Structure formats: C-alpha cells, structure tokens
Amino acid sequence: MATAHDAPIHSNLLGRAHEVVADIHQGGATTLAVAVLVGGMALFLSASVWRSLQGDHRPAGSAVTVLQSTGLAAVFVALAYQVRAGGWLTGADPAVLGWFTGHRSDWVTGPAIAVTDAGGPAGTIIAAVAIGAVLSRRARSPIPALILIGTVGAAALASTVTKSVVGRTRPPIVSQVLLETDHSFPSGHATGAMVLFTMAAVMFGYGLPPTRRALLLISAAGVTVVVSVTRLYLGEHWLADVVGGILLGGLAAVIGGALYTIWMDRTRARVAASTDENYTHSGRSDPTTMGRAA
C-alpha cells in the first residue's frame, strides 16, 4: 500500500521519465533534421553539377530544376526547424553576433546602414521594377518583368510567413544599431538580395557564353553577401537568419529562373519557326526564283 512518503518518489520517477522521453524525442528530431539538411544539400549540389555538365543543352532542365528546388527546400525546412527548436545549428549565432558587435567602427557603420537601407523592402521593390522594365523593353514583352517581380514578391511573402511560423526573436536591443522588433528568421534583406540579383543575373545572362553567365552569378552572390554581412554587423540578425534568407532567396530564384528560361526557349523557337516559314513562303512566291534549278 502506497504511503504519503512514496508520493515524492513516484513524482520524481515520472518527471525523470518525461525528461528521458523528451531527450530521446529531441535527439531523434535533431538527427532527422541533420539528415534532411545533409541530404538536401547533396541533392542540390548534384543537380547543379548535372546542369553544368549539360552546358547549353537542356534536355533534362525540368528534372534538374525540380531536384535543385527540392534540395534547397529540404535544407531550408531543416534549418527552420532547428531555429524554432533552438537546435545545435544555432549554436554559433551568439559568438558571431558578439564578434561583429565587438568590431564596429564609425567608418564602417555609416556605409553599412546605407547598404541595409537600400536593400530593404522598398529598395528591393524599386530595383525589381526597374530591372524588370529594362528586361521587358529588351524582350518587347511584359513577361520578363512579371516573372521577376512575381518571383521577388513570392519570396518576400514566403519570408513573412516563415517569420510568423518560426517566431524567432531578434538579437538583444543593446546589440542593434537600428532598432527592429519583428521576428528574425529568415532575414528579409538576405532573401530579397539573393532572389533579386540572382534572377537578374540569370535573365541578363540568358544566351551569353558560360563564362559571362558565371561572372554575373558571382557578382550577384557578392552583392548578396555584402547585404547579409551588414545585417550581422548592425546586430539586426543572427547568423542562421541570413543563411536561411539566402536559402529561401535561392529557392525562389531557381524556380523563377527556370520559368524565365522556359519562356525564352519557347519564344526563340516560335521566332525561329516563323522566320523559316516566312523564308519558305517568300521563296515559293518570288517569281525570280520560280523555275530555277535547285
């Protein structure tokens, strides 16, 4: 028969059992998240290598896009889960924040604020509209602008939704140069810079030699890194936030870039077919060519 003395013992045993179950659950979830992250990154890299080996021939372009998108999405979801759960992938965040806040100087802070202001939502929208207008004028169609603005807008919406779902708090106010109190993961600046400039590189680079396309993509990556570093330097985001933003922006750019490539391929095919048809029709109807030996 249980006594009053046994109650604390039972309570302690139950509490310990719950802790063990929670540790097992958390450990299993962490292992799964890491496996998804590693698998997703391997899938993305493999698909990227496959695409590079294809060169200008894209018979399996849709399959490569699906693999790249799936890989990036898996990595992003795994990172988001780790951030929400406070997993080990966020372990470097405090140290990185401390390093940046400890190495500030007046001559860097001013330009950093200017860059982060230009890379905000308003600046990203203005840049997307301007770049889209140039692309549409060159293509004589509104489709390029719609694809670019739509892709950037979709990435911004996904970033906002993810912020609400993950619900990560910003770095401490004392660490911030510009006070921001909304949710932190992923970085909207990193997302916007990645999707905007990568899309611009893909769209302007269509039809160019591989070397020039690579230079455009490297330039886009450089701008994205600069914008992302300013967010860390100013203490507005944790390291995982900007990494998540880059992943999300990259995912949107892969999808948007594929849509633009498909549209351009079909447009070129229609133009080529129309040109051939006009040439054939002209050759048949021209009296000066009728009756001549082939």
PDB file of N, CA, C and O in Angstrom, residues 127-170:
ATOM      1  N   ALA A 127      14.073  48.336 -57.238  1.00  0.00           N
ATOM      2  CA  ALA A 127      15.073  47.709 -58.109  1.00  0.00           C
ATOM      3  C   ALA A 127      14.440  46.645 -58.998  1.00  0.00           C
ATOM      4  O   ALA A 127      14.775  46.529 -60.184  1.00  0.00           O
ATOM      5  N   ALA A 128      13.510  45.866 -58.442  1.00  0.00           N
ATOM      6  CA  ALA A 128      12.851  44.820 -59.229  1.00  0.00           C
ATOM      7  C   ALA A 128      12.040  45.425 -60.369  1.00  0.00           C
ATOM      8  O   ALA A 128      12.063  44.925 -61.504  1.00  0.00           O
ATOM      9  N   VAL A 129      11.334  46.509 -60.084  1.00  0.00           N
ATOM     10  CA  VAL A 129      10.540  47.171 -61.127  1.00  0.00           C
ATOM     11  C   VAL A 129      11.454  47.749 -62.208  1.00  0.00           C
ATOM     12  O   VAL A 129      11.183  47.611 -63.412  1.00  0.00           O
ATOM     13  N   ALA A 130      12.551  48.381 -61.797  1.00  0.00           N
ATOM     14  CA  ALA A 130      13.467  48.988 -62.765  1.00  0.00           C
ATOM     15  C   ALA A 130      14.131  47.927 -63.642  1.00  0.00           C
ATOM     16  O   ALA A 130      14.183  48.058 -64.874  1.00  0.00           O
ATOM     17  N   ILE A 131      14.632  46.868 -63.017  1.00  0.00           N
ATOM     18  CA  ILE A 131      15.282  45.801 -63.788  1.00  0.00           C
ATOM     19  C   ILE A 131      14.268  45.102 -64.685  1.00  0.00           C
ATOM     20  O   ILE A 131      14.550  44.779 -65.846  1.00  0.00           O
ATOM     21  N   GLY A 132      13.069  44.880 -64.158  1.00  0.00           N
ATOM     22  CA  GLY A 132      12.029  44.251 -64.965  1.00  0.00           C
ATOM     23  C   GLY A 132      11.660  45.087 -66.175  1.00  0.00           C
ATOM     24  O   GLY A 132      11.412  44.551 -67.270  1.00  0.00           O
ATOM     25  N   ALA A 133      11.630  46.409 -65.999  1.00  0.00           N
ATOM     26  CA  ALA A 133      11.304  47.292 -67.119  1.00  0.00           C
ATOM     27  C   ALA A 133      12.362  47.192 -68.214  1.00  0.00           C
ATOM     28  O   ALA A 133      12.040  47.157 -69.411  1.00  0.00           O
ATOM     29  N   VAL A 134      13.624  47.137 -67.815  1.00  0.00           N
ATOM     30  CA  VAL A 134      14.707  47.013 -68.799  1.00  0.00           C
ATOM     31  C   VAL A 134      14.598  45.691 -69.552  1.00  0.00           C
ATOM     32  O   VAL A 134      14.713  45.638 -70.786  1.00  0.00           O
ATOM     33  N   LEU A 135      14.364  44.619 -68.823  1.00  0.00           N
ATOM     34  CA  LEU A 135      14.257  43.303 -69.453  1.00  0.00           C
ATOM     35  C   LEU A 135      13.052  43.226 -70.386  1.00  0.00           C
ATOM     36  O   LEU A 135      13.131  42.651 -71.479  1.00  0.00           O
ATOM     37  N   SER A 136      11.934  43.787 -69.961  1.00  0.00           N
ATOM     38  CA  SER A 136      10.732  43.749 -70.797  1.00  0.00           C
ATOM     39  C   SER A 136      10.899  44.608 -72.048  1.00  0.00           C
ATOM     40  O   SER A 136      10.419  44.247 -73.127  1.00  0.00           O
ATOM     41  N   ARG A 137      11.567  45.733 -71.902  1.00  0.00           N
ATOM     42  CA  ARG A 137      11.809  46.586 -73.076  1.00  0.00           C
ATOM     43  C   ARG A 137      12.699  45.854 -74.075  1.00  0.00           C
ATOM     44  O   ARG A 137      12.476  45.921 -75.292  1.00  0.00           O
ATOM     45  N   ARG A 138      13.693  45.164 -73.560  1.00  0.00           N
ATOM     46  CA  ARG A 138      14.596  44.433 -74.442  1.00  0.00           C
ATOM     47  C   ARG A 138      13.889  43.278 -75.133  1.00  0.00           C
ATOM     48  O   ARG A 138      14.143  42.986 -76.304  1.00  0.00           O
ATOM     49  N   ALA A 139      12.983  42.611 -74.407  1.00  0.00           N
ATOM     50  CA  ALA A 139      12.266  41.468 -74.971  1.00  0.00           C
ATOM     51  C   ALA A 139      10.990  41.869 -75.695  1.00  0.00           C
ATOM     52  O   ALA A 139      10.346  41.024 -76.321  1.00  0.00           O
ATOM     53  N   ARG A 140      10.601  43.155 -75.573  1.00  0.00           N
ATOM     54  CA  ARG A 140       9.363  43.651 -76.173  1.00  0.00           C
ATOM     55  C   ARG A 140       8.157  42.843 -75.698  1.00  0.00           C
ATOM     56  O   ARG A 140       7.265  42.490 -76.470  1.00  0.00           O
ATOM     57  N   SER A 141       8.164  42.562 -74.405  1.00  0.00           N
ATOM     58  CA  SER A 141       7.079  41.796 -73.794  1.00  0.00           C
ATOM     59  C   SER A 141       7.057  42.099 -72.300  1.00  0.00           C
ATOM     60  O   SER A 141       8.120  42.286 -71.687  1.00  0.00           O
ATOM     61  N   PRO A 142       5.875  42.137 -71.683  1.00  0.00           N
ATOM     62  CA  PRO A 142       5.812  42.370 -70.234  1.00  0.00           C
ATOM     63  C   PRO A 142       6.148  41.127 -69.410  1.00  0.00           C
ATOM     64  O   PRO A 142       6.281  41.221 -68.186  1.00  0.00           O
ATOM     65  N   ILE A 143       6.297  39.989 -70.056  1.00  0.00           N
ATOM     66  CA  ILE A 143       6.502  38.732 -69.332  1.00  0.00           C
ATOM     67  C   ILE A 143       7.753  38.752 -68.454  1.00  0.00           C
ATOM     68  O   ILE A 143       7.693  38.338 -67.284  1.00  0.00           O
ATOM     69  N   PRO A 144       8.918  39.198 -68.945  1.00  0.00           N
ATOM     70  CA  PRO A 144      10.097  39.209 -68.066  1.00  0.00           C
ATOM     71  C   PRO A 144       9.887  40.007 -66.785  1.00  0.00           C
ATOM     72  O   PRO A 144      10.291  39.570 -65.701  1.00  0.00           O
ATOM     73  N   ALA A 145       9.259  41.176 -66.892  1.00  0.00           N
ATOM     74  CA  ALA A 145       9.008  41.982 -65.695  1.00  0.00           C
ATOM     75  C   ALA A 145       8.065  41.258 -64.745  1.00  0.00           C
ATOM     76  O   ALA A 145       8.268  41.266 -63.521  1.00  0.00           O
ATOM     77  N   LEU A 146       7.040  40.619 -65.294  1.00  0.00           N
ATOM     78  CA  LEU A 146       6.090  39.895 -64.451  1.00  0.00           C
ATOM     79  C   LEU A 146       6.766  38.729 -63.740  1.00  0.00           C
ATOM     80  O   LEU A 146       6.499  38.469 -62.558  1.00  0.00           O
ATOM     81  N   ILE A 147       7.642  38.027 -64.449  1.00  0.00           N
ATOM     82  CA  ILE A 147       8.340  36.897 -63.830  1.00  0.00           C
ATOM     83  C   ILE A 147       9.252  37.390 -62.710  1.00  0.00           C
ATOM     84  O   ILE A 147       9.270  36.826 -61.605  1.00  0.00           O
ATOM     85  N   LEU A 148      10.008  38.455 -62.979  1.00  0.00           N
ATOM     86  CA  LEU A 148      10.941  38.965 -61.971  1.00  0.00           C
ATOM     87  C   LEU A 148      10.201  39.498 -60.746  1.00  0.00           C
ATOM     88  O   LEU A 148      10.504  39.112 -59.608  1.00  0.00           O
ATOM     89  N   ILE A 149       9.246  40.378 -60.971  1.00  0.00           N
ATOM     90  CA  ILE A 149       8.519  40.974 -59.844  1.00  0.00           C
ATOM     91  C   ILE A 149       7.719  39.910 -59.095  1.00  0.00           C
ATOM     92  O   ILE A 149       7.651  39.917 -57.859  1.00  0.00           O
ATOM     93  N   GLY A 150       7.129  38.976 -59.830  1.00  0.00           N
ATOM     94  CA  GLY A 150       6.371  37.907 -59.184  1.00  0.00           C
ATOM     95  C   GLY A 150       7.251  37.013 -58.331  1.00  0.00           C
ATOM     96  O   GLY A 150       6.867  36.610 -57.222  1.00  0.00           O
ATOM     97  N   THR A 151       8.449  36.705 -58.823  1.00  0.00           N
ATOM     98  CA  THR A 151       9.364  35.853 -58.062  1.00  0.00           C
ATOM     99  C   THR A 151       9.843  36.560 -56.797  1.00  0.00           C
ATOM    100  O   THR A 151       9.878  35.966 -55.710  1.00  0.00           O
ATOM    101  N   VAL A 152      10.212  37.827 -56.930  1.00  0.00           N
ATOM    102  CA  VAL A 152      10.653  38.591 -55.761  1.00  0.00           C
ATOM    103  C   VAL A 152       9.517  38.725 -54.748  1.00  0.00           C
ATOM    104  O   VAL A 152       9.715  38.573 -53.536  1.00  0.00           O
ATOM    105  N   GLY A 153       8.307  38.986 -55.246  1.00  0.00           N
ATOM    106  CA  GLY A 153       7.161  39.107 -54.347  1.00  0.00           C
ATOM    107  C   GLY A 153       6.837  37.802 -53.641  1.00  0.00           C
ATOM    108  O   GLY A 153       6.513  37.796 -52.445  1.00  0.00           O
ATOM    109  N   ALA A 154       6.932  36.688 -54.364  1.00  0.00           N
ATOM    110  CA  ALA A 154       6.661  35.384 -53.753  1.00  0.00           C
ATOM    111  C   ALA A 154       7.682  35.072 -52.664  1.00  0.00           C
ATOM    112  O   ALA A 154       7.338  34.528 -51.602  1.00  0.00           O
ATOM    113  N   ALA A 155       8.941  35.414 -52.914  1.00  0.00           N
ATOM    114  CA  ALA A 155       9.980  35.183 -51.903  1.00  0.00           C
ATOM    115  C   ALA A 155       9.728  36.036 -50.662  1.00  0.00           C
ATOM    116  O   ALA A 155       9.900  35.568 -49.527  1.00  0.00           O
ATOM    117  N   ALA A 156       9.319  37.286 -50.869  1.00  0.00           N
ATOM    118  CA  ALA A 156       9.028  38.166 -49.732  1.00  0.00           C
ATOM    119  C   ALA A 156       7.855  37.633 -48.914  1.00  0.00           C
ATOM    120  O   ALA A 156       7.877  37.656 -47.674  1.00  0.00           O
ATOM    121  N   LEU A 157       6.830  37.137 -49.603  1.00  0.00           N
ATOM    122  CA  LEU A 157       5.675  36.572 -48.901  1.00  0.00           C
ATOM    123  C   LEU A 157       6.070  35.331 -48.108  1.00  0.00           C
ATOM    124  O   LEU A 157       5.670  35.163 -46.945  1.00  0.00           O
ATOM    125  N   ALA A 158       6.874  34.467 -48.729  1.00  0.00           N
ATOM    126  CA  ALA A 158       7.326  33.260 -48.035  1.00  0.00           C
ATOM    127  C   ALA A 158       8.164  33.616 -46.811  1.00  0.00           C
ATOM    128  O   ALA A 158       8.070  32.970 -45.761  1.00  0.00           O
ATOM    129  N   SER A 159       8.979  34.664 -46.932  1.00  0.00           N
ATOM    130  CA  SER A 159       9.789  35.105 -45.799  1.00  0.00           C
ATOM    131  C   SER A 159       8.910  35.590 -44.652  1.00  0.00           C
ATOM    132  O   SER A 159       9.143  35.250 -43.482  1.00  0.00           O
ATOM    133  N   THR A 160       7.890  36.367 -44.982  1.00  0.00           N
ATOM    134  CA  THR A 160       6.991  36.894 -43.950  1.00  0.00           C
ATOM    135  C   THR A 160       6.243  35.773 -43.239  1.00  0.00           C
ATOM    136  O   THR A 160       6.115  35.773 -42.003  1.00  0.00           O
ATOM    137  N   VAL A 161       5.752  34.814 -44.006  1.00  0.00           N
ATOM    138  CA  VAL A 161       5.024  33.686 -43.411  1.00  0.00           C
ATOM    139  C   VAL A 161       5.944  32.864 -42.516  1.00  0.00           C
ATOM    140  O   VAL A 161       5.576  32.466 -41.404  1.00  0.00           O
ATOM    141  N   THR A 162       7.161  32.618 -42.995  1.00  0.00           N
ATOM    142  CA  THR A 162       8.106  31.828 -42.205  1.00  0.00           C
ATOM    143  C   THR A 162       8.463  32.534 -40.905  1.00  0.00           C
ATOM    144  O   THR A 162       8.623  31.893 -39.855  1.00  0.00           O
ATOM    145  N   LYS A 163       8.613  33.850 -40.954  1.00  0.00           N
ATOM    146  CA  LYS A 163       8.889  34.597 -39.727  1.00  0.00           C
ATOM    147  C   LYS A 163       7.810  34.337 -38.676  1.00  0.00           C
ATOM    148  O   LYS A 163       8.106  34.130 -37.488  1.00  0.00           O
ATOM    149  N   SER A 164       6.553  34.345 -39.110  1.00  0.00           N
ATOM    150  CA  SER A 164       5.453  34.134 -38.171  1.00  0.00           C
ATOM    151  C   SER A 164       5.432  32.709 -37.635  1.00  0.00           C
ATOM    152  O   SER A 164       5.133  32.477 -36.462  1.00  0.00           O
ATOM    153  N   VAL A 165       5.756  31.749 -38.492  1.00  0.00           N
ATOM    154  CA  VAL A 165       5.720  30.341 -38.081  1.00  0.00           C
ATOM    155  C   VAL A 165       6.860  30.025 -37.120  1.00  0.00           C
ATOM    156  O   VAL A 165       6.663  29.397 -36.077  1.00  0.00           O
ATOM    157  N   VAL A 166       8.067  30.454 -37.462  1.00  0.00           N
ATOM    158  CA  VAL A 166       9.232  30.149 -36.625  1.00  0.00           C
ATOM    159  C   VAL A 166       9.220  30.993 -35.353  1.00  0.00           C
ATOM    160  O   VAL A 166       9.512  30.501 -34.264  1.00  0.00           O
ATOM    161  N   GLY A 167       8.899  32.275 -35.496  1.00  0.00           N
ATOM    162  CA  GLY A 167       8.751  33.135 -34.325  1.00  0.00           C
ATOM    163  C   GLY A 167      10.026  33.405 -33.558  1.00  0.00           C
ATOM    164  O   GLY A 167       9.996  33.552 -32.331  1.00  0.00           O
ATOM    165  N   ARG A 168      11.139  33.497 -34.238  1.00  0.00           N
ATOM    166  CA  ARG A 168      12.402  33.744 -33.544  1.00  0.00           C
ATOM    167  C   ARG A 168      12.548  35.224 -33.198  1.00  0.00           C
ATOM    168  O   ARG A 168      12.248  36.096 -34.008  1.00  0.00           O
ATOM    169  N   THR A 169      13.039  35.489 -32.003  1.00  0.00           N
ATOM    170  CA  THR A 169      13.231  36.873 -31.577  1.00  0.00           C
ATOM    171  C   THR A 169      14.527  37.437 -32.152  1.00  0.00           C
ATOM    172  O   THR A 169      15.466  36.704 -32.463  1.00  0.00           O
ATOM    173  N   ARG A 170      14.559  38.741 -32.278  1.00  0.00           N
ATOM    174  CA  ARG A 170      15.748  39.432 -32.774  1.00  0.00           C
ATOM    175  C   ARG A 170      16.872  39.364 -31.734  1.00  0.00           C
ATOM    176  O   ARG A 170      16.644  39.034 -30.570  1.00  0.00           O
TER     177      ARG A 170
END
